[in-house]
mmCIF file of C-alpha atoms in Angstrom:
data_model
loop_
_atom_site.group_PDB
_atom_site.id
_atom_site.type_symbol
_atom_site.label_atom_id
_atom_site.label_comp_id
_atom_site.label_asym_id
_atom_site.label_seq_id
_atom_site.Cartn_x
_atom_site.Cartn_y
_atom_site.Cartn_z
ATOM 1 C CA UNK A 1 -27.104 26.763 125.315
ATOM 2 C CA UNK A 2 -28.394 23.338 126.507
ATOM 3 C CA UNK A 3 -29.131 22.034 130.041
ATOM 4 C CA UNK A 4 -27.180 18.843 130.902
ATOM 5 C CA UNK A 5 -27.506 16.857 134.171
ATOM 6 C CA UNK A 6 -24.052 16.107 135.541
ATOM 7 C CA UNK A 7 -23.531 12.719 137.254
ATOM 8 C CA UNK A 8 -21.398 14.193 140.003
ATOM 9 C CA UNK A 9 -23.923 16.680 141.314
ATOM 10 C CA UNK A 10 -27.128 15.558 139.691
ATOM 11 C CA UNK A 11 -27.911 19.162 138.868
ATOM 12 C CA UNK A 12 -28.474 20.853 135.595
ATOM 13 C CA UNK A 13 -25.515 22.582 133.997
ATOM 14 C CA UNK A 14 -25.614 24.812 130.980
ATOM 15 C CA UNK A 15 -23.168 23.914 128.188
ATOM 16 C CA UNK A 16 -22.614 25.842 124.971
ATOM 17 C CA UNK A 17 -23.810 24.216 121.756
ATOM 18 C CA UNK A 18 -21.703 24.111 118.527
ATOM 19 C CA UNK A 19 -23.592 27.107 117.175
ATOM 20 C CA UNK A 20 -22.996 29.107 120.353
ATOM 21 C CA UNK A 21 -19.292 28.292 120.696
ATOM 22 C CA UNK A 22 -17.011 31.292 120.386
ATOM 23 C CA UNK A 23 -15.423 31.760 116.962
ATOM 24 C CA UNK A 24 -11.936 30.425 116.382
ATOM 25 C CA UNK A 25 -9.035 32.738 116.759
ATOM 26 C CA UNK A 26 -8.120 34.634 113.629
ATOM 27 C CA UNK A 27 -5.359 32.906 111.648
ATOM 28 C CA UNK A 28 -6.165 29.404 112.973
ATOM 29 C CA UNK A 29 -5.811 26.506 110.452
ATOM 30 C CA UNK A 30 -9.501 25.676 110.262
ATOM 31 C CA UNK A 31 -10.687 29.123 109.336
ATOM 32 C CA UNK A 32 -7.649 30.698 107.692
ATOM 33 C CA UNK A 33 -8.901 32.426 104.555
ATOM 34 C CA UNK A 34 -7.605 30.861 101.322
ATOM 35 C CA UNK A 35 -5.922 27.905 103.083
ATOM 36 C CA UNK A 36 -7.395 25.231 100.810
ATOM 37 C CA UNK A 37 -6.747 27.107 97.531
ATOM 38 C CA UNK A 38 -3.204 27.791 98.745
ATOM 39 C CA UNK A 39 -2.584 24.094 99.438
ATOM 40 C CA UNK A 40 -4.087 23.204 96.062
ATOM 41 C CA UNK A 41 -1.828 25.660 94.287
ATOM 42 C CA UNK A 42 1.227 24.303 96.063
ATOM 43 C CA UNK A 43 0.320 20.738 95.045
ATOM 44 C CA UNK A 44 -0.134 21.823 91.444
ATOM 45 C CA UNK A 45 3.215 23.601 91.556
ATOM 46 C CA UNK A 46 4.911 20.448 92.811
ATOM 47 C CA UNK A 47 3.316 18.439 90.013
ATOM 48 C CA UNK A 48 4.537 20.948 87.454
ATOM 49 C CA UNK A 49 8.058 20.784 88.853
ATOM 50 C CA UNK A 50 8.025 16.980 88.698
ATOM 51 C CA UNK A 51 6.676 17.022 85.131
ATOM 52 C CA UNK A 52 9.278 19.529 83.967
ATOM 53 C CA UNK A 53 12.018 17.518 85.662
ATOM 54 C CA UNK A 54 10.932 14.387 83.822
ATOM 55 C CA UNK A 55 10.688 16.266 80.516
ATOM 56 C CA UNK A 56 13.989 18.097 80.919
ATOM 57 C CA UNK A 57 16.174 15.483 79.126
ATOM 58 C CA UNK A 58 13.790 15.305 76.176
ATOM 59 C CA UNK A 59 13.501 19.086 75.981
ATOM 60 C CA UNK A 60 17.283 19.434 76.144
ATOM 61 C CA UNK A 61 17.677 16.936 73.324
ATOM 62 C CA UNK A 62 15.040 18.773 71.286
ATOM 63 C CA UNK A 63 16.871 22.059 71.695
ATOM 64 C CA UNK A 64 20.346 20.624 71.043
ATOM 65 C CA UNK A 65 19.553 18.307 68.137
ATOM 66 C CA UNK A 66 16.649 20.126 66.454
ATOM 67 C CA UNK A 67 16.164 23.760 67.415
ATOM 68 C CA UNK A 68 19.831 24.781 67.358
ATOM 69 C CA UNK A 69 20.678 23.032 64.039
ATOM 70 C CA UNK A 70 17.560 24.528 62.464
ATOM 71 C CA UNK A 71 18.414 28.065 63.562
ATOM 72 C CA UNK A 72 22.054 27.587 62.541
ATOM 73 C CA UNK A 73 21.036 26.293 59.101
ATOM 74 C CA UNK A 74 18.770 29.284 58.554
ATOM 75 C CA UNK A 75 21.603 31.623 59.523
ATOM 76 C CA UNK A 76 24.239 29.940 57.340
ATOM 77 C CA UNK A 77 21.836 29.787 54.384
ATOM 78 C CA UNK A 78 22.317 33.544 53.996
ATOM 79 C CA UNK A 79 26.106 33.278 54.036
ATOM 80 C CA UNK A 80 29.034 31.951 52.033
ATOM 81 C CA UNK A 81 30.754 29.542 54.413
ATOM 82 C CA UNK A 82 33.338 26.777 53.968
ATOM 83 C CA UNK A 83 34.477 26.254 57.609
ATOM 84 C CA UNK A 84 37.906 27.675 56.740
ATOM 85 C CA UNK A 85 36.869 31.313 56.778
ATOM 86 C CA UNK A 86 34.354 33.386 58.654
ATOM 87 C CA UNK A 87 30.807 33.305 57.228
ATOM 88 C CA UNK A 88 30.228 36.059 54.660
ATOM 89 C CA UNK A 89 26.698 37.408 54.415
ATOM 90 C CA UNK A 90 25.386 37.134 50.837
ATOM 91 C CA UNK A 91 21.655 37.653 51.351
ATOM 92 C CA UNK A 92 19.429 35.569 49.071
ATOM 93 C CA UNK A 93 22.241 34.619 46.694
ATOM 94 C CA UNK A 94 22.189 30.937 47.718
ATOM 95 C CA UNK A 95 18.434 30.700 47.247
ATOM 96 C CA UNK A 96 18.623 32.490 43.887
ATOM 97 C CA UNK A 97 21.256 30.038 42.672
ATOM 98 C CA UNK A 98 19.220 27.116 44.022
ATOM 99 C CA UNK A 99 16.039 27.996 42.140
ATOM 100 C CA UNK A 100 17.429 29.488 38.941
ATOM 101 C CA UNK A 101 21.023 28.460 38.225
ATOM 102 C CA UNK A 102 21.881 25.033 39.671
ATOM 103 C CA UNK A 103 21.706 22.601 36.717
ATOM 104 C CA UNK A 104 21.460 19.531 38.959
ATOM 105 C CA UNK A 105 18.667 20.650 41.252
ATOM 106 C CA UNK A 106 15.682 19.838 39.050
ATOM 107 C CA UNK A 107 16.775 16.281 38.137
ATOM 108 C CA UNK A 108 17.312 15.698 41.856
ATOM 109 C CA UNK A 109 13.875 17.112 42.717
ATOM 110 C CA UNK A 110 12.115 15.036 40.052
ATOM 111 C CA UNK A 111 13.865 11.839 41.149
ATOM 112 C CA UNK A 112 12.912 12.508 44.769
ATOM 113 C CA UNK A 113 9.279 13.130 43.820
ATOM 114 C CA UNK A 114 9.348 9.896 41.813
ATOM 115 C CA UNK A 115 10.219 7.960 44.949
ATOM 116 C CA UNK A 116 7.493 9.797 46.882
ATOM 117 C CA UNK A 117 4.809 9.018 44.296
ATOM 118 C CA UNK A 118 5.852 5.450 43.405
ATOM 119 C CA UNK A 119 7.839 3.909 46.249
ATOM 120 C CA UNK A 120 5.567 4.950 49.129
ATOM 121 C CA UNK A 121 2.254 3.647 47.664
ATOM 122 C CA UNK A 122 3.875 0.424 46.431
ATOM 123 C CA UNK A 123 5.293 -0.324 49.878
ATOM 124 C CA UNK A 124 1.948 0.397 51.543
ATOM 125 C CA UNK A 125 -0.038 -1.793 49.127
ATOM 126 C CA UNK A 126 2.431 -4.699 49.274
ATOM 127 C CA UNK A 127 2.681 -4.419 53.047
ATOM 128 C CA UNK A 128 -1.113 -4.560 53.352
ATOM 129 C CA UNK A 129 -1.361 -7.591 51.062
ATOM 130 C CA UNK A 130 1.309 -9.553 52.914
ATOM 131 C CA UNK A 131 -0.134 -8.570 56.296
ATOM 132 C CA UNK A 132 -3.584 -9.669 55.136
ATOM 133 C CA UNK A 133 -2.259 -13.071 54.091
ATOM 134 C CA UNK A 134 -0.327 -13.535 57.330
ATOM 135 C CA UNK A 135 -3.358 -12.543 59.420
ATOM 136 C CA UNK A 136 -5.249 -15.499 57.924
ATOM 137 C CA UNK A 137 -2.401 -18.001 58.266
ATOM 138 C CA UNK A 138 -3.309 -21.013 60.379
ATOM 139 C CA UNK A 139 0.012 -22.837 60.647
ATOM 140 C CA UNK A 140 3.630 -21.719 61.137
ATOM 141 C CA UNK A 141 2.500 -18.145 61.698
ATOM 142 C CA UNK A 142 5.620 -17.245 63.663
ATOM 143 C CA UNK A 143 7.879 -18.603 60.929
ATOM 144 C CA UNK A 144 6.204 -16.620 58.146
ATOM 145 C CA UNK A 145 6.117 -13.411 60.156
ATOM 146 C CA UNK A 146 9.800 -13.749 60.973
ATOM 147 C CA UNK A 147 10.639 -14.567 57.358
ATOM 148 C CA UNK A 148 8.995 -11.423 56.018
ATOM 149 C CA UNK A 149 10.282 -9.203 58.811
ATOM 150 C CA UNK A 150 13.957 -10.238 58.749
ATOM 151 C CA UNK A 151 14.911 -8.216 55.616
ATOM 152 C CA UNK A 152 13.961 -5.026 57.464
ATOM 153 C CA UNK A 153 16.751 -5.756 59.962
ATOM 154 C CA UNK A 154 19.445 -5.816 57.269
ATOM 155 C CA UNK A 155 21.415 -2.532 57.091
ATOM 156 C CA UNK A 156 20.478 -0.469 54.008
ATOM 157 C CA UNK A 157 24.042 -0.453 52.677
ATOM 158 C CA UNK A 158 24.237 -4.256 52.807
ATOM 159 C CA UNK A 159 20.834 -4.554 51.124
ATOM 160 C CA UNK A 160 21.873 -2.281 48.250
ATOM 161 C CA UNK A 161 25.172 -4.091 47.703
ATOM 162 C CA UNK A 162 23.353 -7.438 47.643
ATOM 163 C CA UNK A 163 20.759 -6.218 45.140
ATOM 164 C CA UNK A 164 23.378 -4.675 42.859
ATOM 165 C CA UNK A 165 25.079 -8.092 42.807
ATOM 166 C CA UNK A 166 21.797 -9.953 42.202
ATOM 167 C CA UNK A 167 20.804 -7.575 39.397
ATOM 168 C CA UNK A 168 24.219 -7.467 37.743
ATOM 169 C CA UNK A 169 23.402 -7.494 34.012
ATOM 170 C CA UNK A 170 26.218 -9.877 33.138
ATOM 171 C CA UNK A 171 26.737 -12.270 36.043
ATOM 172 C CA UNK A 172 23.770 -11.598 38.305
ATOM 173 C CA UNK A 173 21.532 -14.561 39.229
ATOM 174 C CA UNK A 174 18.365 -12.696 38.202
ATOM 175 C CA UNK A 175 19.377 -12.223 34.571
ATOM 176 C CA UNK A 176 20.804 -15.744 34.426
ATOM 177 C CA UNK A 177 17.431 -17.147 35.474
ATOM 178 C CA UNK A 178 15.694 -14.967 32.887
ATOM 179 C CA UNK A 179 18.017 -16.300 30.176
ATOM 180 C CA UNK A 180 16.866 -19.832 30.961
ATOM 181 C CA UNK A 181 13.424 -18.757 29.744
ATOM 182 C CA UNK A 182 14.801 -16.966 26.698
ATOM 183 C CA UNK A 183 14.388 -13.486 28.190
ATOM 184 C CA UNK A 184 17.106 -10.871 27.921
ATOM 185 C CA UNK A 185 17.130 -9.142 31.271
ATOM 186 C CA UNK A 186 17.514 -5.375 31.547
ATOM 187 C CA UNK A 187 20.628 -3.619 32.749
ATOM 188 C CA UNK A 188 18.895 -2.812 36.045
ATOM 189 C CA UNK A 189 21.112 -0.446 38.051
ATOM 190 C CA UNK A 190 23.167 0.383 34.942
ATOM 191 C CA UNK A 191 20.148 1.553 32.938
ATOM 192 C CA UNK A 192 18.556 4.964 33.658
ATOM 193 C CA UNK A 193 15.135 3.511 32.858
ATOM 194 C CA UNK A 194 15.495 0.620 35.316
ATOM 195 C CA UNK A 195 17.626 2.059 38.125
ATOM 196 C CA UNK A 196 14.730 3.564 40.106
ATOM 197 C CA UNK A 197 12.426 0.524 39.621
ATOM 198 C CA UNK A 198 15.296 -1.626 40.908
ATOM 199 C CA UNK A 199 15.335 0.385 44.132
ATOM 200 C CA UNK A 200 11.549 0.050 44.366
ATOM 201 C CA UNK A 201 11.916 -3.739 44.170
ATOM 202 C CA UNK A 202 14.453 -3.567 46.969
ATOM 203 C CA UNK A 203 12.092 -1.305 48.935
ATOM 204 C CA UNK A 204 9.371 -3.943 48.677
ATOM 205 C CA UNK A 205 11.801 -6.602 49.883
ATOM 206 C CA UNK A 206 12.554 -4.627 53.058
ATOM 207 C CA UNK A 207 8.915 -3.769 53.812
ATOM 208 C CA UNK A 208 8.908 -5.844 57.008
ATOM 209 C CA UNK A 209 8.764 -2.752 59.204
ATOM 210 C CA UNK A 210 5.519 -1.503 57.702
ATOM 211 C CA UNK A 211 4.119 -5.016 57.265
ATOM 212 C CA UNK A 212 4.388 -5.838 60.963
ATOM 213 C CA UNK A 213 2.489 -2.645 61.847
ATOM 214 C CA UNK A 214 -0.293 -3.501 59.409
ATOM 215 C CA UNK A 215 -0.418 -7.060 60.741
ATOM 216 C CA UNK A 216 -0.870 -5.870 64.310
ATOM 217 C CA UNK A 217 -3.701 -3.552 63.263
ATOM 218 C CA UNK A 218 -5.428 -6.284 61.232
ATOM 219 C CA UNK A 219 -5.319 -8.717 64.139
ATOM 220 C CA UNK A 220 -6.901 -6.027 66.307
ATOM 221 C CA UNK A 221 -10.025 -5.734 64.121
ATOM 222 C CA UNK A 222 -12.973 -7.341 66.005
ATOM 223 C CA UNK A 223 -14.008 -10.672 64.471
ATOM 224 C CA UNK A 224 -17.629 -9.936 65.346
ATOM 225 C CA UNK A 225 -17.764 -7.333 62.606
ATOM 226 C CA UNK A 226 -16.848 -9.882 59.946
ATOM 227 C CA UNK A 227 -19.323 -12.420 61.301
ATOM 228 C CA UNK A 228 -22.121 -9.864 61.281
ATOM 229 C CA UNK A 229 -21.216 -8.802 57.744
ATOM 230 C CA UNK A 230 -21.235 -12.439 56.590
ATOM 231 C CA UNK A 231 -24.713 -12.909 58.039
ATOM 232 C CA UNK A 232 -25.818 -9.826 56.097
ATOM 233 C CA UNK A 233 -24.506 -11.370 52.870
ATOM 234 C CA UNK A 234 -21.348 -9.283 52.422
ATOM 235 C CA UNK A 235 -18.597 -10.937 50.390
ATOM 236 C CA UNK A 236 -14.876 -10.706 51.062
ATOM 237 C CA UNK A 237 -14.299 -7.604 48.948
ATOM 238 C CA UNK A 238 -17.153 -5.765 50.646
ATOM 239 C CA UNK A 239 -15.833 -6.723 54.075
ATOM 240 C CA UNK A 240 -12.393 -5.392 53.224
ATOM 241 C CA UNK A 241 -13.840 -2.180 51.815
ATOM 242 C CA UNK A 242 -16.362 -1.402 54.546
ATOM 243 C CA UNK A 243 -14.754 -2.997 57.630
ATOM 244 C CA UNK A 244 -11.032 -3.623 57.287
ATOM 245 C CA UNK A 245 -9.876 -0.455 55.547
ATOM 246 C CA UNK A 246 -11.950 2.007 57.638
ATOM 247 C CA UNK A 247 -10.832 0.290 60.848
ATOM 248 C CA UNK A 248 -7.117 0.412 60.061
ATOM 249 C CA UNK A 249 -7.285 3.838 58.365
ATOM 250 C CA UNK A 250 -5.289 5.467 61.208
ATOM 251 C CA UNK A 251 -2.438 3.011 60.676
ATOM 252 C CA UNK A 252 -2.490 3.553 56.911
ATOM 253 C CA UNK A 253 -2.363 7.295 57.514
ATOM 254 C CA UNK A 254 0.605 6.904 59.824
ATOM 255 C CA UNK A 255 2.411 4.768 57.243
ATOM 256 C CA UNK A 256 1.694 7.314 54.505
ATOM 257 C CA UNK A 257 2.969 10.275 56.517
ATOM 258 C CA UNK A 258 6.158 8.570 57.676
ATOM 259 C CA UNK A 259 6.720 7.109 54.206
ATOM 260 C CA UNK A 260 6.468 10.507 52.518
ATOM 261 C CA UNK A 261 8.893 12.040 55.013
ATOM 262 C CA UNK A 262 11.372 9.190 54.491
ATOM 263 C CA UNK A 263 11.074 9.416 50.688
ATOM 264 C CA UNK A 264 11.763 13.152 50.725
ATOM 265 C CA UNK A 265 14.985 12.334 52.593
ATOM 266 C CA UNK A 266 15.876 9.330 50.396
ATOM 267 C CA UNK A 267 19.657 9.168 50.398
ATOM 268 C CA UNK A 268 21.536 6.046 51.475
ATOM 269 C CA UNK A 269 20.079 3.545 49.008
ATOM 270 C CA UNK A 270 20.413 5.819 45.971
ATOM 271 C CA UNK A 271 23.917 7.003 46.858
ATOM 272 C CA UNK A 272 25.269 3.503 47.534
ATOM 273 C CA UNK A 273 23.624 2.067 44.414
ATOM 274 C CA UNK A 274 25.201 4.805 42.276
ATOM 275 C CA UNK A 275 28.633 4.183 43.760
ATOM 276 C CA UNK A 276 28.546 0.385 43.554
ATOM 277 C CA UNK A 277 26.996 0.210 40.080
ATOM 278 C CA UNK A 278 29.531 2.697 38.703
ATOM 279 C CA UNK A 279 32.425 0.737 40.189
ATOM 280 C CA UNK A 280 33.351 3.466 42.694
ATOM 281 C CA UNK A 281 31.751 2.546 45.981
ATOM 282 C CA UNK A 282 31.972 5.958 47.645
ATOM 283 C CA UNK A 283 29.359 8.324 49.012
ATOM 284 C CA UNK A 284 30.063 11.964 48.267
ATOM 285 C CA UNK A 285 33.248 13.295 46.770
ATOM 286 C CA UNK A 286 32.729 11.247 43.621
ATOM 287 C CA UNK A 287 33.092 12.428 40.067
ATOM 288 C CA UNK A 288 30.308 14.198 38.230
ATOM 289 C CA UNK A 289 29.719 11.077 36.135
ATOM 290 C CA UNK A 290 29.304 8.925 39.234
ATOM 291 C CA UNK A 291 26.905 11.258 41.068
ATOM 292 C CA UNK A 292 23.426 9.857 40.419
ATOM 293 C CA UNK A 293 24.763 7.087 38.148
ATOM 294 C CA UNK A 294 23.532 6.031 35.661
ATOM 295 C CA UNK A 295 23.254 9.540 34.294
ATOM 296 C CA UNK A 296 21.314 11.466 36.898
ATOM 297 C CA UNK A 297 18.603 8.832 37.340
ATOM 298 C CA UNK A 298 19.500 8.143 40.995
ATOM 299 C CA UNK A 299 20.467 11.673 41.975
ATOM 300 C CA UNK A 300 18.222 12.635 44.894
ATOM 301 C CA UNK A 301 17.828 15.962 46.649
ATOM 302 C CA UNK A 302 19.577 14.885 49.835
ATOM 303 C CA UNK A 303 22.434 13.297 47.880
ATOM 304 C CA UNK A 304 23.012 16.578 46.078
ATOM 305 C CA UNK A 305 22.830 18.401 49.420
ATOM 306 C CA UNK A 306 25.466 16.055 50.837
ATOM 307 C CA UNK A 307 27.664 16.595 47.784
ATOM 308 C CA UNK A 308 27.611 20.384 48.119
ATOM 309 C CA UNK A 309 28.078 20.363 51.882
ATOM 310 C CA UNK A 310 30.611 17.634 52.587
ATOM 311 C CA UNK A 311 32.371 17.183 49.247
ATOM 312 C CA UNK A 312 32.480 20.750 47.917
ATOM 313 C CA UNK A 313 32.436 22.398 51.378
ATOM 314 C CA UNK A 314 29.731 24.842 50.291
ATOM 315 C CA UNK A 315 28.022 24.853 53.654
ATOM 316 C CA UNK A 316 26.092 28.047 53.013
ATOM 317 C CA UNK A 317 24.502 26.666 49.866
ATOM 318 C CA UNK A 318 23.919 23.273 51.503
ATOM 319 C CA UNK A 319 22.188 25.028 54.407
ATOM 320 C CA UNK A 320 19.891 26.802 51.954
ATOM 321 C CA UNK A 321 19.011 23.432 50.409
ATOM 322 C CA UNK A 322 18.341 22.023 53.881
ATOM 323 C CA UNK A 323 16.026 24.913 54.769
ATOM 324 C CA UNK A 324 14.059 24.449 51.541
ATOM 325 C CA UNK A 325 13.766 20.717 52.228
ATOM 326 C CA UNK A 326 12.519 21.424 55.745
ATOM 327 C CA UNK A 327 9.852 23.812 54.456
ATOM 328 C CA UNK A 328 8.713 21.375 51.753
ATOM 329 C CA UNK A 329 8.550 18.521 54.257
ATOM 330 C CA UNK A 330 6.535 20.633 56.693
ATOM 331 C CA UNK A 331 4.078 21.705 53.974
ATOM 332 C CA UNK A 332 3.625 18.154 52.688
ATOM 333 C CA UNK A 333 3.172 16.900 56.235
ATOM 334 C CA UNK A 334 0.476 19.475 57.019
ATOM 335 C CA UNK A 335 -1.382 18.802 53.763
ATOM 336 C CA UNK A 336 -1.209 15.045 54.293
ATOM 337 C CA UNK A 337 -2.459 15.317 57.856
ATOM 338 C CA UNK A 338 -5.414 17.404 56.697
ATOM 339 C CA UNK A 339 -6.291 14.869 54.017
ATOM 340 C CA UNK A 340 -6.224 11.881 56.334
ATOM 341 C CA UNK A 341 -9.264 11.681 58.575
ATOM 342 C CA UNK A 342 -7.410 10.176 61.524
ATOM 343 C CA UNK A 343 -5.494 13.397 62.071
ATOM 344 C CA UNK A 344 -8.588 15.590 62.042
ATOM 345 C CA UNK A 345 -10.013 16.675 65.391
ATOM 346 C CA UNK A 346 -12.982 14.618 66.506
ATOM 347 C CA UNK A 347 -16.335 16.189 65.844
ATOM 348 C CA UNK A 348 -18.634 16.602 68.776
#
């Protein structure tokens, strides 16, 4: 209690201090037990509802276009199914035939691995070289970037048809130019030894997608690092080795992972090249001689999967092939991510 002189009476009047004021009524807003935690929980709940609402379309698409097809493929892989009759459970028969009896599976696997081992590194190296040259260009930079990027915008089918025409062993411009220098050109897409290298050449021509990513990462490297290295006496090779490559290592890792996944699913280019070079420009449903033409040099795993599923209507066996491809892709992806430092968790 404190004594206060009132102006009306001029006398002292006792007034209660804050400490001596009576406690608030139970249940009032200021002293309600747990009021602040309750409001905090309600705000967090609202944020969760908003986040889930925003993610709902993506989650629905993930379930419809990934989870359901994956589960359905696993189920049908244990059945004999042709869409005309009810699925018949056959256990591991499809997998047994896949690993031990299918005569076309191992040529398809080896061809697919060839593209993984050769095509992916060649595209990365060539993309880095072109991006490095363009990053140092002083004039007409927009023109050169557009020139190298445009082939990536051409549809794959059109690119393959154009290259089969260019590399035609009889009338193609490439062999005609080689004849001017007294060189007999190879048969290219009609030769089992040259069919895959021909697709690698085409893959380098359409490397604009990976080149533009490398170019953006190279332009993002701080110039101060190169200037400091020059003052320390480092030459160009040392700067590339100790500055450029470590700085853009995350981008190289991304290109390697996506390239390996794409190579494991290599289909359109090989299938169209086989059809056009053999004179029967069809995908699937072709004759045994056309599939993977010439010989089986362009027969890939996904092309064989397509043949069994949509030409022979062996959907159970095709589902088993799809499940095996999914497992292999997942294993390769995990191993690649562990090998590349950018995907490792940061050390404290």
